[in-house]
Coordinates of C-alpha atoms and ligand atoms in Angstrom, one line a residue:
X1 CA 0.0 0.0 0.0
X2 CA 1.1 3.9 -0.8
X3 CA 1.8 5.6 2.3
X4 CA 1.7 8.8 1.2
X5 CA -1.6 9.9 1.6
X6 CA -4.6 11.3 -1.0
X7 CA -5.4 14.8 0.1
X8 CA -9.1 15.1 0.1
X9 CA -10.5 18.9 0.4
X10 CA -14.4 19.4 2.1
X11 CA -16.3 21.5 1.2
X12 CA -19.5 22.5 3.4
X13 CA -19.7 20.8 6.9
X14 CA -23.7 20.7 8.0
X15 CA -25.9 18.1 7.9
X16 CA -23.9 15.8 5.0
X17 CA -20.0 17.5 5.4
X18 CA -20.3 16.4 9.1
X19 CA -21.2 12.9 8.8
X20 CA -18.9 12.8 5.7
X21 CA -15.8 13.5 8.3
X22 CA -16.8 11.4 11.0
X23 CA -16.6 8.2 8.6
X24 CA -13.6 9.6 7.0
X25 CA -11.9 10.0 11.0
X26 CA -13.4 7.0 12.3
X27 CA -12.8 4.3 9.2
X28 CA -9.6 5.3 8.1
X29 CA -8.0 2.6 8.3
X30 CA -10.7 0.4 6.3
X31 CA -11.0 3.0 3.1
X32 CA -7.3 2.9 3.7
X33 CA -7.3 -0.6 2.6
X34 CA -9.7 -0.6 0.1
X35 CA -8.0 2.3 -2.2
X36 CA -4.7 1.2 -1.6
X37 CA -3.4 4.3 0.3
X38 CA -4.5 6.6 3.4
X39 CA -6.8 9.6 2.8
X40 CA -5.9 12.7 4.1
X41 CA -8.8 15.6 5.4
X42 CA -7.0 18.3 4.6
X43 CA -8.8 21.2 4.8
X44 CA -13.3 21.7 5.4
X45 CA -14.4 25.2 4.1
X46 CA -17.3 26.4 6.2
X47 CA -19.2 29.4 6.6
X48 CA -19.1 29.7 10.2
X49 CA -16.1 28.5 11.6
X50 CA -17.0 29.2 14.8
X51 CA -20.0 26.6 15.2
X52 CA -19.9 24.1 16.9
X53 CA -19.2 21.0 15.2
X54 CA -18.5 17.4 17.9
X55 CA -15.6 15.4 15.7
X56 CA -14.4 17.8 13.4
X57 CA -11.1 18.9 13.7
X58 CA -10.9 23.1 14.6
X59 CA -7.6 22.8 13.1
X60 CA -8.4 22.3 9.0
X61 CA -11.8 24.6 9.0
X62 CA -11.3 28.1 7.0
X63 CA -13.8 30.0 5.6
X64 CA -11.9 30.1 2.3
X65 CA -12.7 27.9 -0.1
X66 CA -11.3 29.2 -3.1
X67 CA -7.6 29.2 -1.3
X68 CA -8.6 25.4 -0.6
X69 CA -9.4 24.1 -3.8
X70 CA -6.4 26.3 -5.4
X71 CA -3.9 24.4 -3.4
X72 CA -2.6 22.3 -6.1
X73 CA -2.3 19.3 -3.6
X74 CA -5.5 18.4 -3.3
X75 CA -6.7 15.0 -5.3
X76 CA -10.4 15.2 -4.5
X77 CA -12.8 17.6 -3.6
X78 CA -15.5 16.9 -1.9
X79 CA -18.7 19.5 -2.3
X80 CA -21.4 19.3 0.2
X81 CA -22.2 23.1 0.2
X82 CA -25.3 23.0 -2.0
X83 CA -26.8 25.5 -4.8
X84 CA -25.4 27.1 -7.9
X85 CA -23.0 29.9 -6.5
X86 CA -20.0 29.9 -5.6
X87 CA -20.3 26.1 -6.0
X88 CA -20.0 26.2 -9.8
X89 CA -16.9 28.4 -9.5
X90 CA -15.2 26.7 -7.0
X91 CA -15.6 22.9 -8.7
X92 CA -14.0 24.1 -12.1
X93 CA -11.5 25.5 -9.9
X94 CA -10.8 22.6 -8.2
X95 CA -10.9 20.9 -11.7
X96 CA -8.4 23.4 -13.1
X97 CA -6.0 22.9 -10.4
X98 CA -6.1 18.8 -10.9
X99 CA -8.4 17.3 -8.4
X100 CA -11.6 15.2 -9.0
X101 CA -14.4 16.0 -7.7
X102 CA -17.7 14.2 -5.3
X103 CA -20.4 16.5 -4.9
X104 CA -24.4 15.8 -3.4
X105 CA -25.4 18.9 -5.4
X106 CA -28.1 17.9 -7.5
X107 CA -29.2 21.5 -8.5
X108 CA -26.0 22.3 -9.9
X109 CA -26.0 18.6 -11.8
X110 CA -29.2 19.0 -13.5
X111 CA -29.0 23.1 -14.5
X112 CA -25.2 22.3 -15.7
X113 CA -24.1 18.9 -15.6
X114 CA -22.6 18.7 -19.2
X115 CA -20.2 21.7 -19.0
X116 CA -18.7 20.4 -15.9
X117 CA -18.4 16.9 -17.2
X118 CA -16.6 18.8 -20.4
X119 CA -14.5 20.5 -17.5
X120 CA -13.8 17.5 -15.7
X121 CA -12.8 15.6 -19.1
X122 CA -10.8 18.4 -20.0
X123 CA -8.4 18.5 -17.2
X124 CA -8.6 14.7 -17.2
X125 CA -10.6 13.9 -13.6
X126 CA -13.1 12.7 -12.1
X127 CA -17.1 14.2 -11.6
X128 CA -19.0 11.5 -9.2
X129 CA -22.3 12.4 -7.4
X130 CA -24.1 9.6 -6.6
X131 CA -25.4 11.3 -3.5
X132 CA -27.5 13.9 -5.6
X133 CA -30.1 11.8 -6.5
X134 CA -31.7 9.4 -3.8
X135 CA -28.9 9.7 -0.7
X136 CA -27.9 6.4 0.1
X137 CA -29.7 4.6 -2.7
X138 CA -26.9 3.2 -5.8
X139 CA -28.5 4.6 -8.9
X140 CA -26.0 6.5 -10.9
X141 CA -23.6 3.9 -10.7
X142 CA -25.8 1.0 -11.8
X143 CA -27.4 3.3 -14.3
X144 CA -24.1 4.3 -15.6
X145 CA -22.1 1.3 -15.1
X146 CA -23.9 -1.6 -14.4
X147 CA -26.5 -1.0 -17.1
X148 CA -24.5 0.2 -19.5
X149 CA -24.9 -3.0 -22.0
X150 CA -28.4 -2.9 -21.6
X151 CA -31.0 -0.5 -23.0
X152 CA -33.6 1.6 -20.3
X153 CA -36.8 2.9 -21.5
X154 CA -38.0 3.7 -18.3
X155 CA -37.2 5.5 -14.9
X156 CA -40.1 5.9 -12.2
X157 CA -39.0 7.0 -9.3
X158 CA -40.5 8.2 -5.6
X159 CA -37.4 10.2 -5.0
X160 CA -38.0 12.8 -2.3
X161 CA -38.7 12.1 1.0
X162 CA -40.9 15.2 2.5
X163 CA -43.6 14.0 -0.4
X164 CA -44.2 10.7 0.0
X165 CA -44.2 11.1 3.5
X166 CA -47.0 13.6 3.4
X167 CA -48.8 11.4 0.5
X168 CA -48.2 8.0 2.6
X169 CA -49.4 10.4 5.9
X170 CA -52.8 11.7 4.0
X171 CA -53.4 8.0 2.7
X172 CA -52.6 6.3 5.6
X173 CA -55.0 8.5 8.1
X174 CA -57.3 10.6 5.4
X175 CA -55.8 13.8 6.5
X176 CA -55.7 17.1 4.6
X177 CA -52.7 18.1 3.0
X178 CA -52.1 21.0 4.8
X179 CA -52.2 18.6 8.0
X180 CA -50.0 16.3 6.8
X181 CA -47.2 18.6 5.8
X182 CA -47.4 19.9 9.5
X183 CA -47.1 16.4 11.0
X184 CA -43.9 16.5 8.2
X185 CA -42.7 19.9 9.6
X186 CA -43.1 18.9 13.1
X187 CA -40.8 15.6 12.6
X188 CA -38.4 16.9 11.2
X189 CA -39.4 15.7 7.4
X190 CA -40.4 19.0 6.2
X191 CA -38.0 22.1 5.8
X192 CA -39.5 25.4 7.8
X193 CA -40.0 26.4 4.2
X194 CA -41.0 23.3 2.2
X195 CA -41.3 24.6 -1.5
X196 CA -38.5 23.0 -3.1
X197 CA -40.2 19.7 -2.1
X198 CA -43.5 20.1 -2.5
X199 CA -43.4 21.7 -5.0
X200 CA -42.0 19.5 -7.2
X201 CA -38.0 21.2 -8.0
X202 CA -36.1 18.4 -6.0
X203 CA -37.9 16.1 -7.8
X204 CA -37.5 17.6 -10.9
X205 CA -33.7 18.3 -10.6
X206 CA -33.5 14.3 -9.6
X207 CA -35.4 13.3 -12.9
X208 CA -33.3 15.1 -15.1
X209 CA -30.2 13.7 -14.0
X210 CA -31.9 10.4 -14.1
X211 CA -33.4 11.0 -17.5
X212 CA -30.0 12.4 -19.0
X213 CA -27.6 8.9 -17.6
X214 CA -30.1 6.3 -18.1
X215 CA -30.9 7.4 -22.4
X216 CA -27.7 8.6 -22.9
X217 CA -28.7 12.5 -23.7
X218 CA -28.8 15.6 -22.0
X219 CA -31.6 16.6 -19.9
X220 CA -31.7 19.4 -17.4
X221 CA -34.5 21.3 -15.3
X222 CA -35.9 22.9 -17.6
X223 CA -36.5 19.9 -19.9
X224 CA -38.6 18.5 -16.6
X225 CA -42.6 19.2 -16.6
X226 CA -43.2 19.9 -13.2
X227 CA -46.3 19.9 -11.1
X228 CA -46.4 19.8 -7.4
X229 CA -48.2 17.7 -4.5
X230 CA -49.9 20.8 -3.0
X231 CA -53.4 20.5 -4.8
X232 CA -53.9 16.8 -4.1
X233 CA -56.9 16.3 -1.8
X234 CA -58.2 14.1 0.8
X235 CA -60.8 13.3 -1.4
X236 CA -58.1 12.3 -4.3
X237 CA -57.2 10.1 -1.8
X238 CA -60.1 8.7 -1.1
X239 CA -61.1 8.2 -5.0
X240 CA -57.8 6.2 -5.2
X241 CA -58.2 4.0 -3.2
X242 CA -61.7 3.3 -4.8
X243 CA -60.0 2.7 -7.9
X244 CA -57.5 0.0 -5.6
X245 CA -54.7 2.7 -6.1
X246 CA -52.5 4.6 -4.2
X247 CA -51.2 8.9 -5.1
X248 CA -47.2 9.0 -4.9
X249 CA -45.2 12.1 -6.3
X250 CA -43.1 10.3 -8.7
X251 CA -40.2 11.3 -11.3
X252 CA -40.8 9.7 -14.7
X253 CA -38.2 9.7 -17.6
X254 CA -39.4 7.5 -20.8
X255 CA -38.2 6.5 -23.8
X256 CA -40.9 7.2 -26.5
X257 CA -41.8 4.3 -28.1
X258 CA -40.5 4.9 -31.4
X259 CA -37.1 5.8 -29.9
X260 CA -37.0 9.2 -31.4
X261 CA -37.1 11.3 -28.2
X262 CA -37.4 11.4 -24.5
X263 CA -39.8 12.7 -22.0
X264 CA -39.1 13.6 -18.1
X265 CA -41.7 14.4 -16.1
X266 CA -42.9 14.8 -12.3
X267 CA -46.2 14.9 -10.7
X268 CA -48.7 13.3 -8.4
X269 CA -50.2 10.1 -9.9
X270 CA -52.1 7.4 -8.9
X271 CA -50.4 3.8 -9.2
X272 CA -52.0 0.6 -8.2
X273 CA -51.3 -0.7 -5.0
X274 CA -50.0 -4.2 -6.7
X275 CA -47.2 -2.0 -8.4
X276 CA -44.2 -1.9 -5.9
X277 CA -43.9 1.8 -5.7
X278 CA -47.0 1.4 -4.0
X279 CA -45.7 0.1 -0.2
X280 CA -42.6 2.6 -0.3
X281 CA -43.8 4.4 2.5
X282 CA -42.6 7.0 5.0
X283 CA -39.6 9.0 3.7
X284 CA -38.4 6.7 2.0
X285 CA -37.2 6.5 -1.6
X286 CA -37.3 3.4 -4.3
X287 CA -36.8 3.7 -8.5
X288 CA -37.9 1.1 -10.7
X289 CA -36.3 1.1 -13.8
X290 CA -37.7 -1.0 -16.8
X291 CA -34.8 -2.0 -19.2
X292 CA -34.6 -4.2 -22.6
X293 CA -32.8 -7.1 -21.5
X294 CA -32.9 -6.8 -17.3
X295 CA -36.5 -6.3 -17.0
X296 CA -37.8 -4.7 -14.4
X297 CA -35.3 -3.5 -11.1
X298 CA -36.5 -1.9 -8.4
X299 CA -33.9 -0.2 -6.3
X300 CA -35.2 0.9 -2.5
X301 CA -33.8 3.0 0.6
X302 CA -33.3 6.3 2.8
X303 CA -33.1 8.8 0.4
X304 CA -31.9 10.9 2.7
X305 CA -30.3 11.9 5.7
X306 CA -26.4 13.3 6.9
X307 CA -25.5 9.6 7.2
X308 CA -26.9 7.8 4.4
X309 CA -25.8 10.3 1.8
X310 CA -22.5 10.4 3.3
X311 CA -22.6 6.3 2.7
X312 CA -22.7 7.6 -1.0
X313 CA -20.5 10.6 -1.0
X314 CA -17.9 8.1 0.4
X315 CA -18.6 5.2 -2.2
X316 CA -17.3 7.9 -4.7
X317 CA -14.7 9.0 -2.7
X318 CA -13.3 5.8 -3.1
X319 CA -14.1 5.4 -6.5
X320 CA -12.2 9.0 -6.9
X321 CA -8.8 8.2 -5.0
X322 CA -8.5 4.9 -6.7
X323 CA -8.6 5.9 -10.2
X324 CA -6.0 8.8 -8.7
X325 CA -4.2 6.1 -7.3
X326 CA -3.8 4.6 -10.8
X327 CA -3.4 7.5 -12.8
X328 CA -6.8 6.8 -14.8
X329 CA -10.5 8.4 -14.5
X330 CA -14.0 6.6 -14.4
X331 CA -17.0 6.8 -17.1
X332 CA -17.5 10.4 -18.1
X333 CA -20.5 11.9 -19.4
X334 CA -22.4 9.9 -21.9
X335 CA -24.5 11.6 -24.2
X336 CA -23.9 10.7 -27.2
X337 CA -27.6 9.4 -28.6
X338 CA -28.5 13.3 -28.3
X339 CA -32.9 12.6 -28.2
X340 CA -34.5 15.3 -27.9
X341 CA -37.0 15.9 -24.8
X342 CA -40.5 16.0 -25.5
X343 CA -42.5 18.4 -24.4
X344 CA -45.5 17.0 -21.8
X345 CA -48.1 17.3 -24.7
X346 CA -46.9 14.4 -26.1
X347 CA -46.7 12.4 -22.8
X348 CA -48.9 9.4 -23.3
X349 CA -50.6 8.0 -20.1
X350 CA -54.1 7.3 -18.2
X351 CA -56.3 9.9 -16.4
X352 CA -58.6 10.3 -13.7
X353 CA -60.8 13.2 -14.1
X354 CA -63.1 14.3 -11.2
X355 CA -66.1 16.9 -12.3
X356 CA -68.4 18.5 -10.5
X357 CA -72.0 18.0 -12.3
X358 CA -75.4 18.8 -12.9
X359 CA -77.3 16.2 -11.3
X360 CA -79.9 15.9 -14.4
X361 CA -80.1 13.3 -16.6
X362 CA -78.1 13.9 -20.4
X363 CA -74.8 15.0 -18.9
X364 CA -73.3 11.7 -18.4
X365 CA -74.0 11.7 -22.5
X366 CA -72.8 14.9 -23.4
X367 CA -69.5 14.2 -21.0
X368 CA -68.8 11.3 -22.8
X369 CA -69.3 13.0 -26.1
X370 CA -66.3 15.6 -25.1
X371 CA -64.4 12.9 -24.4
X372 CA -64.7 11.5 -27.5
X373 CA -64.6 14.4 -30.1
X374 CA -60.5 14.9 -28.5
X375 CA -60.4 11.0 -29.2
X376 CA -59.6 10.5 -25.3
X377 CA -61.5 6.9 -24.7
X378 CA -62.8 6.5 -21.2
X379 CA -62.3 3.1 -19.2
X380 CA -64.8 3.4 -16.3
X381 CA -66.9 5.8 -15.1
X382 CA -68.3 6.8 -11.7
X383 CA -71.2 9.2 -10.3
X384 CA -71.9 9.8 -6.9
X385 CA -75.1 12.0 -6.5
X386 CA -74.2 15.0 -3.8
X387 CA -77.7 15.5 -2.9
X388 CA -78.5 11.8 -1.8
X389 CA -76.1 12.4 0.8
X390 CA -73.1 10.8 -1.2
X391 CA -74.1 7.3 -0.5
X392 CA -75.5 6.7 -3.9
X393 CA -73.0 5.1 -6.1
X394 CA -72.5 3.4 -9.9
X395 CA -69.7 2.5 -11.9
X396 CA -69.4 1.1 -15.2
X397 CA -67.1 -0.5 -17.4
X398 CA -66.4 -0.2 -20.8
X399 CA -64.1 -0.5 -24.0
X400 CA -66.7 0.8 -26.6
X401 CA -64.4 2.9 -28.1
X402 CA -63.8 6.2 -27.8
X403 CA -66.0 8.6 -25.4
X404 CA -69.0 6.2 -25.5
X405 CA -71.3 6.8 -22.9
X406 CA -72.0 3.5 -20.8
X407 CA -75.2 2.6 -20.7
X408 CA -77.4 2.8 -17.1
X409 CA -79.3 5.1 -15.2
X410 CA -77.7 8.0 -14.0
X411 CA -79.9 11.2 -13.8
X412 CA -81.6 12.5 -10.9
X413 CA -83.1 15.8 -10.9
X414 CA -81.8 18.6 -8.7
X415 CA -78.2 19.2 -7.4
X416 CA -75.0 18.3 -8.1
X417 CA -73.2 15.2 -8.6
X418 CA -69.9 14.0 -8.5
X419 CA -67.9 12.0 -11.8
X420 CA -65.3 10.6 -11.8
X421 CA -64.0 9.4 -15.0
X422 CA -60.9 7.0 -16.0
X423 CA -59.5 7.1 -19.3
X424 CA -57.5 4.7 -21.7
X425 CA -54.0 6.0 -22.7
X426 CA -54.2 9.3 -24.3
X427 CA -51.8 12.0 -25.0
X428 CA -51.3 14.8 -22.3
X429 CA -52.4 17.3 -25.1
X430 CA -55.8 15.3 -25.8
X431 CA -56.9 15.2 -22.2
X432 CA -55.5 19.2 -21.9
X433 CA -58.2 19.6 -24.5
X434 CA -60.9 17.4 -23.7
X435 CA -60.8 19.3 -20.0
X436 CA -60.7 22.7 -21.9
X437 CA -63.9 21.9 -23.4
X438 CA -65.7 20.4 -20.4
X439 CA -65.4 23.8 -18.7
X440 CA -67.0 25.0 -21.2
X441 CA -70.2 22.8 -20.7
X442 CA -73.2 24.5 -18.7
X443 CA -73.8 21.3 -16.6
X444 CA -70.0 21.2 -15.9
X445 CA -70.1 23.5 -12.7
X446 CA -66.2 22.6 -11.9
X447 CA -63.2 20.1 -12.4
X448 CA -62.5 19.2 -9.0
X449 CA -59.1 17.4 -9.9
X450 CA -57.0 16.2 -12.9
X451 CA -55.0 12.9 -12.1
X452 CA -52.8 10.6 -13.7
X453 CA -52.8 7.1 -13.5
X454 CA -49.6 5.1 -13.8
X455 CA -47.8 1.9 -13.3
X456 CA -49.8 -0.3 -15.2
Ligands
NAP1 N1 -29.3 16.7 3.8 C1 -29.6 15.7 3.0 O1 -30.3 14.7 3.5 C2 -29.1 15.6 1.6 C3 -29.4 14.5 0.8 C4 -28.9 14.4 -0.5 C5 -28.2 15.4 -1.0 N2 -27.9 16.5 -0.2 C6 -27.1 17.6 -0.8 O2 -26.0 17.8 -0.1 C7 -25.5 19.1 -0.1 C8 -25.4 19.6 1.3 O3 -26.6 19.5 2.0 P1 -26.6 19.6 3.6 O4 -28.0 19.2 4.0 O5 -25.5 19.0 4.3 O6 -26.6 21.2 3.8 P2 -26.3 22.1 5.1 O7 -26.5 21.3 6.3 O8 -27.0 23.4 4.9 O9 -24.7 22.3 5.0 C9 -24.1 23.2 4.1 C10 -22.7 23.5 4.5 O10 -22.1 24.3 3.5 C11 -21.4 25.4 4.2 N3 -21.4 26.6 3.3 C12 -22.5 27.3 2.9 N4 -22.0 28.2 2.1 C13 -20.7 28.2 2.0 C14 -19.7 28.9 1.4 N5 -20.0 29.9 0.6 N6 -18.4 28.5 1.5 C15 -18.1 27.5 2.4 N7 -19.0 26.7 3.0 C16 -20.3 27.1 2.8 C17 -22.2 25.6 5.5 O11 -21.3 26.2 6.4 P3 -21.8 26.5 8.0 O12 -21.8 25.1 8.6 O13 -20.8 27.3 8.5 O14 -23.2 27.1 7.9 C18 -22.5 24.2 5.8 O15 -21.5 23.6 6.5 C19 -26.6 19.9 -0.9 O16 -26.2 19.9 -2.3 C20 -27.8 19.0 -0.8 O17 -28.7 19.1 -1.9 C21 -28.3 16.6 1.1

């Protein structure tokens, strides 16, 4: 083994840096072994270097993170900070002055993941971040490595925490979401200001790293359609689990079926509770990729968390100082099919539609006839009358092609009425349409919720 050590630089020290320096203290002797020579902490840039921090040397903290990575003998850098700026600067820095680089950041990865992979290639080191999308769950790697003889057409993923604990929360006791994301808040799941998650832009940045490694292209942000969990209801809930389904907030990055071009997408959807998505629950995180020749993967775990995202910072820490170690660098960027991104439009998936009716006889009909003129063909429909105190219930099947009405009894004169209708596949730009038109209807009084229905 080398005895000279690999100098390793940190940058950022909170929830992540601190856990990420506590392994690297405590297991040195271990990642010694498995690299082949002793790392080295030699330097943590912070902002406040007077915080407290239990196990971290006061010794190696500065506040100057552009001296650190400038030092020339540094072999990896390590970035836990977090967002766009100075982060940016200081990673090509840190490439220009030789070292490979780890980073967590997913925001910088999906708004300017190529031109650092160009800057890493360029000055012949490593990028790694396995820790930006899913914590402690091994995705990039398997994407990127393992998978790399096999073709993926699809990525659906539950990959932020503070959601699906909210979802799993309101489906689990029928709260509200406003209750639930204070239950979230109060545990600790929830940030004091929870956008970002609930929002749907943590999600989003993960899906467009996902989207970009697993079809070989480039994908960033603002490729992702994006649509949060804060308009989901109780009573989406509820209609759900009617339908033997379950609402998760889920990335989704397809291959379109003629190969030409890629979508990535997140949102709330409905997936039946048979589909293995369905029992990820909590704050936990699982992606099921669908490939040619593996079949279907499922990969599951704490998404989260200053431990189990150091658990992957440190994987690539490894993965960095041996390729130093033997003069050599990993798998770069790989982008090379170039598919363009779809916009949502194109998206081609199921619905559940929820509309507030006239409680008269005809609008079932006239619904159904909307429906068909967009050439969006409905699977079941449901009515519930309001005025019969919600008790009064039908459903009905059907495949008779598009929009036709199914046949029954459904008027009764007076008030309003719930229905809830379920569509085949159709494209995102048919059902846009169908629901302009429905609003447009006199017995239409509202559409209480759009939904769509994946997994199947
Ligand atoms: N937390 C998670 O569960 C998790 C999971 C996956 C990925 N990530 C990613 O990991 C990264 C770090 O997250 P975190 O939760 O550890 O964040 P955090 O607790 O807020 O820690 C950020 C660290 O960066 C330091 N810092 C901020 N600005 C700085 C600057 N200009 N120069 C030097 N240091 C600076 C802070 O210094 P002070 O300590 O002095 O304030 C702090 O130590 C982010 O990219 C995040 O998206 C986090």
């Amino acid at each position: 083994m080398r005895t000279r050590p690999l100098k390793v630089a940190l940058l950022g020290c909170g929830v992540v840096g601190s856990e990420v320096t506590r392994i690297i203290t405590t297991q040195s002797a271990d990642l010694a072994a498995r690299i082949g020579a002793p790392i080295e902490l030699a330097g943590i840039a912070v902002r406040r270097p007077n915080r407290v921090r239990d196990g971290v040397p006061a010794e190696l903290l500065t506040t100057d993170a552009t001296a650190l990575v400038k030092r020339g003998d540094i072999d990896v850098v390590v970035e836990v900070i977090g967002g766009i700026e100075p982060v940016r600067t200081l990673i090509t820095t840190a490439f220009e002055h030789g070292a490979s680089v780890v980073s967590a950041n997913k925001a910088l990865l999906a708004a300017d993941g190529a031109s650092l992979h160009a800057k890493a290639a360029e000055h012949g080191v490593d990028l790694y971040y396995e820790a930006a999308v899913a914590g402690a769950i091994p995705l990039i790697r398997p994407l990127r490595e393992s998978l790399a003889g096999d073709k993926v057409n699809r990525v659906l993923g539950i990959v932020n925490g503070t959601t699906n604990f909210i979802l799993d929360k309101m489906d689990s006791t029928g709260a509200g979401y406003s209750e639930a994301l204070d239950e979230a808040t109060a545990l600790g799941y929830a940030e004091a200001d929870p956008t970002a998650d609930v929002e749907g832009f943590d999600a989003a940045a993960k899906a467009a790293i996902l989207a970009g490694i697993a079809f070989h292209t480039r994908v960033t942000i603002d490729d992702v359609h994006r649509e949060g969990l804060t308009e989901v209801t109780a009573a989406d809930i509820a209609s759900a689990k009617k339908m033997g389904c379950t609402v998760k907030l889920l990335a989704i990055c397809e291959r379109a079926r003629d190969g030409r071009s890629v979508t990535a997408r997140v949102h709330p959807a409905m997936i039946p509770l048979s589909h293995p998505l369905a029992s990820v629950r909590g704050a936990y995180n699982a992606v099921f990729v669908e490939a040619e020749a593996a079949g279907q993967l499922m990969f599951y775990g704490p998404g989260a968390g200053g431990a189990p995202t150091a658990s992957a910072v440190l994987g690539d820490l490894v993965a960095a100082c041996r390729n130093k170690l033997a003069a050599t660098t990993g798998a770069g960027e790989s982008a090379y099919t170039q598919l363009p991104v779809s916009p949502m439009g194109d998206v081609v998936t199921r619905y559940h539609i929820s509309l507030d009716v006239a409680d008269k006889p005809g609008v079932l009909a006239q619904v159904a006839t909307v429906f068909a003129e967009h050439d969006v063909s409905i699977d079941t429909v449901r009515q519930q009358g309001r005025n019969q105190g919600g008790g009064d219930e039908a459903a009905t099947e059907q495949d008779g092609g598009p929009g036709a009405p199914p046949s029954g009894s459904w008027g009764r004169e007076g008030g309003e009425a719930s229905l809830v209708v379920v569509t085949h596949r159709a494209p995102d730009a048919a059902l846009s349409a169908t629901v302009s038109s429905l609003r447009k209807l006199d017995t239409v009084r509202g559409v209480a919720s759009i939904m769509r229905v994946e997994g199947e």
